Structures are given as structure tokens and as C-alpha cells.
Short mmCIF file of C-alpha atoms in Angstrom, two decimals:
data_model
loop_
_atom_site.label_atom_id
_atom_site.label_comp_id
_atom_site.label_asym_id
_atom_site.label_seq_id
_atom_site.Cartn_x
_atom_site.Cartn_y
_atom_site.Cartn_z
CA MET A 1 -2.48 0.37 -19.38
CA ASN A 2 1.16 0.90 -18.40
CA LYS A 3 2.40 3.95 -16.52
CA LEU A 4 2.73 7.07 -18.64
CA ILE A 5 5.88 9.16 -18.64
CA LYS A 6 6.80 12.44 -20.27
CA LEU A 7 8.73 12.45 -23.53
CA SER A 8 11.51 14.29 -21.66
CA SER A 9 12.21 11.02 -19.80
CA ALA A 10 13.00 9.29 -23.11
CA VAL A 11 14.67 11.95 -25.29
CA THR A 12 16.81 15.05 -25.24
CA TYR A 13 17.31 17.64 -27.95
CA ASN A 14 20.48 17.12 -29.97
CA ASN A 15 22.34 20.43 -30.07
CA ASN A 16 25.40 19.29 -32.04
CA ARG A 17 26.47 21.25 -35.12
CA ILE A 18 27.95 20.26 -38.47
CA LYS A 19 29.75 22.27 -41.16
CA SER A 20 28.22 22.73 -44.59
CA ASP A 21 31.22 21.14 -46.34
CA LYS A 22 30.16 17.83 -44.76
CA ILE A 23 26.69 18.08 -46.27
CA SER A 24 25.32 16.78 -49.58
CA LEU A 25 21.84 16.62 -51.03
CA GLU A 26 21.61 13.03 -49.72
CA ASN A 27 22.06 13.96 -46.05
CA PHE A 28 20.56 17.45 -45.82
CA VAL A 29 17.07 17.68 -44.30
CA THR A 30 14.81 20.73 -44.25
CA THR A 31 11.15 21.29 -43.52
CA ASP A 32 10.63 21.16 -47.30
CA ASN A 33 12.02 17.69 -47.95
CA ILE A 34 10.47 16.01 -44.91
CA LEU A 35 7.22 14.78 -46.43
CA GLN A 36 3.78 15.50 -45.03
CA ASN A 37 1.64 12.93 -43.26
CA LYS A 38 4.58 10.97 -41.88
CA ALA A 39 5.75 9.86 -45.33
CA GLY A 40 9.50 10.12 -44.59
CA ILE A 41 11.85 12.31 -46.63
CA THR A 42 12.71 13.00 -50.24
CA LEU A 43 15.96 14.25 -51.75
CA ALA A 44 16.78 17.87 -50.91
CA THR A 45 16.78 20.32 -53.83
CA ASN A 46 19.18 22.92 -52.40
CA LEU A 47 22.29 22.87 -50.24
CA PRO A 48 23.00 25.22 -47.31
CA PRO A 49 25.32 28.21 -47.89
CA GLN A 50 29.00 27.34 -48.04
CA GLY A 51 30.94 28.12 -44.88
CA SER A 52 27.88 27.84 -42.64
CA THR A 53 27.07 25.47 -39.81
CA MET A 54 23.75 23.86 -38.94
CA PRO A 55 22.16 21.37 -36.54
CA ALA A 56 23.57 17.87 -36.90
CA PHE A 57 21.79 14.55 -36.69
CA LYS A 58 22.96 10.94 -36.59
CA THR A 59 21.54 7.49 -37.25
CA ASN A 60 18.63 6.61 -34.91
CA ASN A 61 17.82 10.25 -34.20
CA ILE A 62 14.19 11.34 -34.64
CA LEU A 63 13.64 14.44 -36.79
CA VAL A 64 10.43 16.49 -36.61
CA ALA A 65 9.59 19.61 -38.61
CA ASN A 66 8.66 22.33 -36.12
CA ILE A 67 6.84 24.60 -38.62
CA ARG A 68 3.12 23.91 -39.03
CA PRO A 69 3.06 20.73 -36.91
CA TYR A 70 -0.35 19.80 -38.37
CA LEU A 71 1.51 18.69 -41.51
CA LYS A 72 2.86 15.74 -39.47
CA LYS A 73 6.44 15.70 -40.75
CA ILE A 74 8.62 13.14 -38.96
CA TRP A 75 11.57 10.94 -39.98
CA PHE A 76 13.66 8.25 -38.29
CA ALA A 77 17.24 8.95 -39.37
CA ASN A 78 19.10 6.11 -41.10
CA ARG A 79 22.23 8.18 -41.77
CA ASN A 80 24.28 11.05 -40.38
CA GLY A 81 23.80 14.58 -41.71
CA GLY A 82 22.65 18.13 -41.11
CA CYS A 83 19.33 19.93 -41.07
CA SER A 84 17.77 23.38 -41.08
CA ALA A 85 17.05 25.22 -37.84
CA ASP A 86 13.31 24.52 -37.97
CA VAL A 87 13.87 20.76 -37.80
CA LEU A 88 13.98 19.39 -34.25
CA VAL A 89 16.49 16.60 -33.62
CA PHE A 90 15.75 14.18 -30.76
CA ASP A 91 18.38 11.93 -29.15
CA VAL A 92 16.89 8.81 -27.54
CA LYS A 93 18.21 8.00 -24.07
CA LYS A 94 20.00 4.70 -23.46
CA ASP A 95 17.17 3.02 -21.51
CA PHE A 96 14.77 3.42 -24.44
CA TYR A 97 14.58 1.70 -27.80
CA PRO A 98 14.84 4.40 -30.54
CA LYS A 99 12.26 2.90 -32.89
CA TYR A 100 9.76 2.54 -30.04
CA VAL A 101 10.10 6.21 -29.15
CA TYR A 102 9.77 7.08 -32.84
CA TYR A 103 6.47 5.19 -33.12
CA SER A 104 5.27 6.83 -29.89
CA MET A 105 5.84 10.21 -31.59
CA TYR A 106 4.45 8.95 -34.91
CA ARG A 107 0.93 8.96 -33.49
CA ASP A 108 -1.49 11.69 -34.50
CA ASP A 109 -1.97 12.74 -30.89
CA PHE A 110 1.71 13.75 -30.71
CA PHE A 111 1.20 16.31 -33.49
CA SER A 112 -2.06 17.45 -31.88
CA HIS A 113 -0.04 17.98 -28.69
CA MET A 114 2.49 20.05 -30.65
CA MET A 115 -0.27 22.19 -32.13
CA ARG A 116 -1.79 22.88 -28.71
CA GLY A 117 1.48 24.45 -27.60
CA SER A 118 2.36 26.13 -30.91
CA LYS A 119 2.71 29.88 -31.37
CA GLY A 120 1.80 31.93 -34.44
CA THR A 121 -1.09 31.77 -36.88
CA LYS A 122 0.23 31.67 -40.45
CA MET A 123 3.33 29.61 -39.64
CA PRO A 124 2.76 28.08 -36.20
CA ARG A 125 5.84 26.68 -34.45
CA GLY A 126 5.86 24.14 -31.67
CA ASP A 127 7.10 25.10 -28.21
CA LYS A 128 10.22 23.02 -27.49
CA ASN A 129 9.53 22.78 -23.77
CA GLN A 130 5.84 21.93 -24.19
CA ILE A 131 6.69 19.23 -26.76
CA LEU A 132 8.65 17.33 -24.11
CA ASP A 133 5.50 17.12 -21.95
CA PHE A 134 3.93 14.63 -24.37
CA LEU A 135 3.04 11.37 -22.61
CA LEU A 136 4.09 7.89 -23.75
CA PRO A 137 3.79 4.44 -22.15
CA ASN A 138 6.77 3.39 -20.02
CA TYR A 139 7.26 -0.20 -21.19
CA ASP A 140 10.37 -2.21 -20.39
CA ILE A 141 13.00 -2.30 -23.12
CA HIS A 142 12.05 -5.86 -24.21
CA THR A 143 8.41 -4.85 -24.76
CA GLN A 144 9.53 -1.68 -26.57
CA GLN A 145 11.58 -3.80 -28.97
CA LYS A 146 8.67 -6.18 -29.65
CA ILE A 147 6.24 -3.35 -30.37
CA ALA A 148 8.75 -1.64 -32.66
CA SER A 149 9.47 -4.92 -34.45
CA VAL A 150 5.83 -5.45 -35.46
CA LEU A 151 5.41 -1.91 -36.72
CA SER A 152 8.83 -1.86 -38.41
CA SER A 153 8.01 -5.02 -40.37
CA LEU A 154 5.03 -3.24 -41.92
CA ASP A 155 7.07 -0.12 -42.67
CA SER A 156 9.84 -2.26 -44.20
CA LYS A 157 7.35 -3.78 -46.64
CA ILE A 158 6.03 -0.31 -47.49
CA GLU A 159 9.60 0.90 -48.06
CA LEU A 160 10.34 -2.09 -50.31
CA ASN A 161 7.19 -1.38 -52.31
CA ASN A 162 8.25 2.25 -52.69
CA ARG A 163 11.64 1.17 -54.05
CA ILE A 164 9.90 -1.10 -56.56
CA ASN A 165 7.68 1.78 -57.65
CA ASN A 166 10.69 4.07 -57.99
CA GLU A 167 12.30 1.54 -60.32
CA LEU A 168 9.11 1.17 -62.35
CA GLU A 169 8.77 4.94 -62.61
CA ALA A 170 12.39 5.21 -63.74
CA MET A 171 11.73 2.59 -66.43
CA ALA A 172 8.74 4.57 -67.71
CA LYS A 173 10.71 7.81 -67.80
CA ILE A 174 13.63 6.18 -69.60
CA LEU A 175 11.29 4.79 -72.24
CA TYR A 176 9.71 8.21 -72.80
CA ASP A 177 13.13 9.87 -72.99
CA TYR A 178 14.50 7.22 -75.34
CA TRP A 179 11.58 7.48 -77.75
CA PHE A 180 10.50 11.13 -77.62
CA VAL A 181 13.58 13.07 -76.53
CA GLN A 182 16.41 11.11 -78.10
CA PHE A 183 14.09 9.90 -80.92
CA ASP A 184 15.39 6.35 -80.79
CA PHE A 185 11.95 4.73 -80.94
CA PRO A 186 11.75 1.47 -82.93
CA ASP A 187 11.76 2.09 -86.67
CA ALA A 188 10.07 -0.14 -89.26
CA ASN A 189 12.82 -2.73 -88.73
CA GLY A 190 12.67 -2.53 -84.96
CA LYS A 191 15.94 -0.59 -84.73
CA PRO A 192 16.54 2.77 -82.94
CA TYR A 193 15.27 5.42 -85.38
CA LYS A 194 17.77 8.26 -85.05
CA THR A 195 20.82 6.11 -84.27
CA ASN A 196 20.18 4.12 -87.44
CA GLY A 197 19.92 7.12 -89.74
CA GLY A 198 16.23 7.99 -89.50
CA LYS A 199 15.54 11.25 -91.30
CA MET A 200 15.32 14.35 -89.09
CA VAL A 201 13.89 17.75 -90.09
CA TRP A 202 14.25 21.18 -88.47
CA ASN A 203 11.24 22.44 -86.49
CA LYS A 204 11.33 26.22 -86.13
CA GLU A 205 8.86 26.33 -83.24
CA LEU A 206 10.80 23.87 -81.13
CA LYS A 207 14.14 25.10 -82.51
CA LYS A 208 15.46 21.59 -82.97
CA GLU A 209 15.29 18.65 -85.32
CA ILE A 210 12.46 16.13 -84.97
CA PRO A 211 11.67 12.97 -86.97
CA GLU A 212 10.27 13.48 -90.44
CA GLY A 213 6.48 13.43 -90.49
CA TRP A 214 6.13 14.58 -86.90
CA ALA A 215 4.59 17.94 -86.04
CA SER A 216 4.55 20.42 -83.15
CA LYS A 217 1.37 21.64 -81.49
CA ASN A 218 0.34 23.96 -78.71
CA LEU A 219 -0.70 21.98 -75.64
CA ASN A 220 -4.30 23.21 -75.85
CA TYR A 221 -4.61 21.37 -79.18
CA PHE A 222 -4.82 18.14 -77.18
CA GLY A 223 -7.37 19.23 -74.57
CA ASP A 224 -8.66 22.05 -72.39
CA PHE A 225 -7.65 23.60 -69.08
CA LYS A 226 -9.82 24.57 -66.13
CA ASN A 227 -8.92 26.14 -62.79
CA GLY A 228 -10.14 24.44 -59.62
CA ILE A 229 -12.76 25.60 -57.16
CA ASN A 230 -12.21 28.31 -54.57
CA TYR A 231 -14.41 27.48 -51.63
CA ASP A 232 -15.14 28.56 -48.09
CA PRO A 233 -14.92 25.43 -45.85
CA SER A 234 -17.09 27.16 -43.24
CA ILE A 235 -20.07 27.18 -45.64
CA ALA A 236 -21.56 23.71 -45.85
CA GLY A 237 -23.50 22.41 -48.83
CA ASP A 238 -25.70 19.43 -49.57
CA THR A 239 -23.16 17.19 -51.33
CA ILE A 240 -20.08 15.44 -49.91
CA ALA A 241 -17.06 15.65 -52.23
CA ASN A 242 -13.46 14.42 -52.10
CA ILE A 243 -11.15 17.40 -52.59
CA ILE A 244 -7.70 17.25 -54.20
CA ASN A 245 -5.37 19.84 -52.66
CA VAL A 246 -1.81 20.77 -53.60
CA ARG A 247 -0.41 18.52 -50.86
CA ASN A 248 -2.05 15.55 -52.63
CA ILE A 249 -0.07 16.19 -55.81
CA SER A 250 3.27 17.14 -54.26
CA SER A 251 4.08 13.69 -52.93
CA SER A 252 6.53 11.33 -54.57
CA SER A 253 3.90 9.20 -56.30
CA LEU A 254 2.95 9.83 -59.94
CA PHE A 255 -0.67 9.15 -59.02
CA ILE A 256 -3.14 10.82 -56.70
CA GLN A 257 -3.98 8.48 -53.85
CA LYS A 258 -7.72 8.35 -53.19
CA SER A 259 -7.25 7.49 -49.53
CA THR A 260 -5.30 10.72 -48.88
CA LEU A 261 -8.09 13.07 -49.97
CA ASP A 262 -10.07 15.23 -47.56
CA GLN A 263 -13.86 15.43 -47.69
CA ILE A 264 -15.90 18.64 -47.76
CA CYS A 265 -19.58 19.56 -48.17
CA LEU A 266 -20.46 21.78 -51.13
CA GLN A 267 -23.49 22.67 -53.21
CA GLY A 268 -24.15 19.96 -55.74
CA ASP A 269 -23.84 22.22 -58.80
CA ASN A 270 -20.32 23.26 -57.69
CA VAL A 271 -19.30 19.64 -57.35
CA GLN A 272 -20.51 18.86 -60.87
CA LYS A 273 -18.51 21.75 -62.36
CA TYR A 274 -15.18 20.60 -60.93
CA LEU A 275 -15.31 16.80 -61.15
CA VAL A 276 -12.15 15.04 -62.28
CA SER A 277 -11.96 11.94 -64.46
CA ASN A 278 -9.39 9.29 -65.37
CA ASP A 279 -8.49 11.32 -68.45
CA ASP A 280 -7.30 14.31 -66.41
CA ILE A 281 -3.79 15.54 -65.69
CA LEU A 282 -3.58 17.84 -62.66
CA ILE A 283 -0.96 20.58 -62.43
CA ALA A 284 -0.14 22.65 -59.32
CA ARG A 285 -0.35 26.39 -60.04
CA SER A 286 2.20 27.12 -57.30
CA GLY A 287 5.01 25.85 -59.47
CA ILE A 288 6.12 23.06 -57.14
CA PRO A 289 8.88 21.24 -59.08
CA GLY A 290 7.47 18.12 -60.69
CA ALA A 291 3.97 18.64 -59.24
CA THR A 292 2.00 17.17 -62.12
CA ARG A 293 -0.07 14.09 -61.35
CA LEU A 294 -2.46 11.65 -62.96
CA MET A 295 -5.93 10.88 -61.69
CA PHE A 296 -5.38 7.18 -62.22
CA GLU A 297 -8.52 5.66 -60.73
CA TYR A 298 -12.00 7.12 -60.91
CA ASN A 299 -13.30 8.23 -57.54
CA GLU A 300 -16.91 9.39 -57.40
CA ASN A 301 -17.49 13.04 -56.45
CA THR A 302 -13.82 14.04 -56.55
CA ILE A 303 -13.03 17.70 -57.28
CA TYR A 304 -9.88 19.84 -57.17
CA CYS A 305 -9.00 23.09 -55.43
CA GLY A 306 -8.26 26.52 -56.92
CA PHE A 307 -4.49 26.07 -56.66
CA ILE A 308 -4.66 23.32 -59.28
CA ILE A 309 -5.31 23.42 -63.03
CA ARG A 310 -7.02 20.45 -64.64
CA PHE A 311 -5.87 19.40 -68.12
CA ARG A 312 -8.56 17.22 -69.69
CA VAL A 313 -7.13 15.34 -72.67
CA SER A 314 -9.55 15.09 -75.60
CA ASN A 315 -8.18 11.79 -76.84
CA PRO A 316 -7.29 9.54 -73.86
CA VAL A 317 -4.76 7.68 -75.99
CA TYR A 318 -2.48 10.72 -75.66
CA LYS A 319 -2.79 11.05 -71.88
CA ASN A 320 0.33 9.08 -70.86
CA TYR A 321 2.47 10.70 -73.52
CA LEU A 322 1.32 14.22 -72.64
CA PHE A 323 1.80 13.56 -68.92
CA PHE A 324 5.48 12.77 -69.48
CA SER A 325 5.81 15.66 -71.94
CA ILE A 326 4.63 18.13 -69.30
CA LYS A 327 6.91 16.61 -66.69
CA ASN A 328 9.81 16.84 -69.14
CA ILE A 329 9.10 20.58 -69.56
CA GLU A 330 8.95 20.92 -65.75
CA LYS A 331 12.33 19.26 -65.46
CA ALA A 332 13.89 21.61 -68.02
CA SER A 333 12.20 24.60 -66.41
CA THR A 334 13.40 23.94 -62.86
CA ALA A 335 16.96 23.68 -64.16
CA LYS A 336 16.73 27.33 -65.26
CA SER A 337 16.35 30.55 -63.31
CA ALA A 338 13.22 31.49 -61.36
CA GLY A 339 10.37 32.96 -63.36
CA THR A 340 10.36 30.38 -66.12
CA ILE A 341 7.04 29.31 -67.56
CA MET A 342 6.44 26.30 -65.29
CA GLN A 343 7.23 28.33 -62.17
CA ASN A 344 4.45 30.83 -62.83
CA ILE A 345 1.66 28.63 -64.06
CA ASN A 346 -1.69 29.75 -65.41
CA GLN A 347 -3.94 28.68 -68.24
CA GLU A 348 -2.41 31.18 -70.65
CA SER A 349 1.14 29.93 -70.09
CA LEU A 350 0.03 26.31 -70.40
CA ASN A 351 -1.81 27.03 -73.64
CA ARG A 352 1.42 28.44 -75.10
CA LEU A 353 3.49 25.35 -74.34
CA ILE A 354 4.60 23.56 -77.48
CA VAL A 355 4.91 19.77 -77.56
CA ILE A 356 5.79 17.28 -80.23
CA ASP A 357 2.95 15.47 -81.96
CA PRO A 358 4.28 12.00 -82.90
CA LYS A 359 2.66 9.51 -85.23
CA ASP A 360 -0.45 7.83 -83.76
CA HIS A 361 0.88 4.28 -84.13
CA LEU A 362 3.88 5.17 -81.94
CA ILE A 363 1.60 6.54 -79.20
CA ASP A 364 -0.31 3.25 -79.26
CA LYS A 365 2.94 1.33 -78.98
CA PHE A 366 4.11 3.55 -76.11
CA ASN A 367 0.89 2.80 -74.23
CA GLU A 368 1.43 -0.93 -74.65
CA PHE A 369 4.59 -0.58 -72.56
CA ILE A 370 3.48 2.15 -70.16
CA SER A 371 -0.01 0.95 -69.18
CA PRO A 372 1.16 -2.30 -67.50
CA ILE A 373 3.83 -0.33 -65.61
CA PHE A 374 1.25 2.17 -64.38
CA ASN A 375 -1.16 -0.61 -63.40
CA LYS A 376 1.56 -2.33 -61.39
CA MET A 377 2.53 0.94 -59.67
CA ASN A 378 -1.08 1.66 -58.80
CA ASN A 379 -1.58 -1.83 -57.36
CA ILE A 380 1.51 -1.37 -55.20
CA ASN A 381 0.24 2.02 -54.03
CA ASN A 382 -3.06 0.40 -53.03
CA GLU A 383 -1.21 -2.33 -51.15
CA ASN A 384 0.80 0.32 -49.32
CA GLN A 385 -2.42 2.03 -48.30
CA GLN A 386 -3.65 -1.24 -46.79
CA LEU A 387 -0.36 -1.77 -44.96
CA SER A 388 -0.40 1.81 -43.68
CA SER A 389 -3.96 1.38 -42.46
CA LEU A 390 -3.00 -1.82 -40.64
CA ARG A 391 0.00 -0.11 -39.02
CA ASP A 392 -2.07 2.90 -37.96
CA TRP A 393 -4.78 0.58 -36.63
CA LEU A 394 -2.29 -1.41 -34.56
CA LEU A 395 -0.20 1.51 -33.30
CA PRO A 396 -2.52 2.95 -30.62
CA MET A 397 -3.61 -0.50 -29.42
CA LEU A 398 -0.01 -1.66 -29.03
CA MET A 399 0.80 1.51 -27.13
CA ASN A 400 -2.14 1.33 -24.74
CA GLY A 401 -1.79 -2.41 -24.10
CA GLN A 402 -5.05 -3.42 -25.78
CA VAL A 403 -2.97 -5.59 -28.11
CA LYS A 404 0.23 -7.35 -27.06
CA VAL A 405 3.02 -9.09 -28.95
CA LYS A 406 3.70 -12.73 -28.14
CA ASP A 407 7.24 -13.91 -27.52
CA THR A 408 6.89 -17.29 -29.27
CA VAL A 409 7.77 -17.10 -32.94
CA GLU A 410 5.61 -20.12 -33.79
CA GLU A 411 2.52 -18.45 -32.37
CA THR A 412 0.53 -15.58 -33.81
CA LEU A 413 2.37 -12.28 -33.40
CA LEU A 414 -0.47 -10.42 -31.76
CA ILE A 415 -2.97 -11.15 -29.01
CA ALA A 416 -5.66 -8.92 -27.57
CA ALA A 417 -5.32 -8.12 -23.90
CA GLU A 418 -8.89 -6.94 -23.31
CA GLU A 419 -10.88 -8.22 -26.27
CA LYS A 420 -10.28 -10.38 -29.28
CA VAL A 421 -9.21 -8.26 -32.25
CA LYS A 422 -9.35 -9.54 -35.81
CA TYR A 423 -7.91 -7.99 -38.93
CA HIS A 424 -8.91 -9.09 -42.41
CA SER A 425 -6.38 -8.06 -45.00
#
């Protein structure tokens, strides 16, 4: 094991400032758009007030959310920008490789260290001085680069997969919009319906024209809603269950990832009451923009918490269509003022939602296009989980010297220093 040094030997806090007129949604970072569980960042939803200044960051800085450190929010900056005051910005000193320091802080024990020094109960904040006491191995710069290279190669593949999934998701959304918002689905001759003169009729409930022969229905016509379980984690039961929490449906993926779920022990009858299935759509009651997800793969003994409403679709054929319909309502709702129906969600408000009921044959045709896209996205998500597991498995062993990186390109990248380590992908 190499000598350990304090984080303060490798980084300093960046105290530079930037004006709000230099900031856009693409380069503004807050504790809200740094994703939990070290998943990077997403696009900001709001800009800082005009005429204000804020902390600045630059490429190769390390950003860490300092509110509720247990959420593990960290990002390696690949651009210049500005951030909110509760985001810590670390400058890496010249004798250290930035990506190596980032991976040293990426470890779970860094966030545990932050929590040990945090202050407050509801919204704990890390202590800036105590954070710098975190210990990391003091490798030479060449070894730092080799360690970072191995881990970065895995993250690069994950990032590429995420871009592919974003494109696939965009394709699915465009198809839904083209067919069920613009009403240019293929007509009997395979041509866009509305553009080619398809007959439209006024629908008084929706207050717009829809294709002739289509109807409008309340959402509860297609299935039923049920609130999740409210439970006391201190009271153990006799059955282990996977629990879906709001954080599991507020990520960027359309699907709930099985590997991200926590496990709890409950009484067996409670587990049976709140089981989810592949035909369920899960909606966050907190009104998080876009927080509607599919339970894509069956996972035995999986339930959902009380901050989520389950929508069980009676006819599974309609599930994909209704999923996009709800997300389309969410999109329209978040563009309006606060207090709209999808920002104050309960069963009553969901029951009142009105959606279009297209012809059955068109739903079947829609599924022919959407199902392969969803299957591909889910396979990519599963691959990313394997890559993430491999990275997280390697990270501590690379840091403590149990596994080393060879210099020779022709040889295997990794060797074990103390014992032979094998990984089967």
C-alpha cells in the first residue's frame, strides 16, 4: 500500500466567481442537476437571477454537492461554467492528475467521510475543512495516469451507451409525437394522415380536433391507481423486498433499474399488497418534472414507496402509448405555472386526466416500432450496470495497490499485486 496523504495535498477550493450573463442552462450546475449516486449531471431547468454572480468552475475541476452528502453527487467538469453556492469546486494541484483525484473522491468512503463531518439533520452539509482531511494514495503521476486511464475507459463506454440510449429515446418520443400529437400516423395508403387530408373532428373534452373515429377517455378507463406503502424501516418483517423510491424514478432513464433498488424487510402480507409488475407505470407524487417510469423487467418481491402512485394498465397493449401520453401531459404541465395538475399529483387528479383513445390497430402498429427500441435501451442499461460494477470493483483495488496496471500495451491491462484476481464479464 502506498503512502496516504490528505486531500488538501492534492486540491484547493476554487473561489473564482462568474457573472450570470455568462451562464446558460448547458453550463449551470446546482445540487438539483448533479445526479445522485455518482451519475454525472443533467441539464439545468432554471437559470440564476440576472445580474448576480456565483462560483465559477472550469474544465478538469471536480464538483461535489455539499448538501446531503449521502446522495453521492459528484461530477468531473468537461466545460467552463458556474454553479450554486452549495456545490463545492475543487482545483487539482499541478503535481496530481485530475482524473486520478476525481476517482479517489468517487469512492463511497469519500462520501462517508463527508457525512462524518457534516452538520445538520434534515439537510446535512459537509464541513469544508474536514473534507480536506480525506486520505488518498500518493502515487507518482505516471501511476495516477494509468489508474485513471483504466477507469476512464469504462466510463467512456458507459457515456457512449448513454448517448445511444438518448438517441433511441428521442426516436421513440418523435414517433409518439408524430402519430398522436400531430396525427400524422400512416393512413390506409401509408401516407401521413392529417397532412394528406385525413378527416378531423372537434373533441369538446380535449378542446381540439382529433382524427375521426377516435375518442377521449379519462385515464382511469385504462387501468387503476394505487398509492405505495408507508413503512417504518426500523420495524423488521419476515420478507425481504426490493423497494422503489422516488430517487429510482427521477434519473434520466425511462426504466427503473433493478440494480439500483434498496432492500428492506417487511411483513409478507404488506409485500403482496404493493408488488409491481411489468404492466405498471410508476408516477412520483412529488411532481418531479418527467418523473414517470416503466417497470420494464419483472423483479420478484419489488414494491414501491408511499411517494409513488402505481398505474396498472388493464390491457398491456396500451402501456407504451399511455406511458408517453402521461409524459406528454407532464411536459405541457411543467411549461405552465406552479400548481398545475401534474405538480400536485394524487389519485383524484390522475383519474381526471383525459387522453386520446386511438384505434386499436394503430396501437398495435405503434408497439411494433416501440418495443424493439425499448428492448435495445434496456439491454444497454443492463450492460452499463455490468460496466459500472466492474469499475466499482476495480476502483478500491487499484487505489490500495492490490491490482496494478501494466505498462506494456500488448499485455493484459491489469495484474494482481497480492493475489490473482479474475473477472468474468
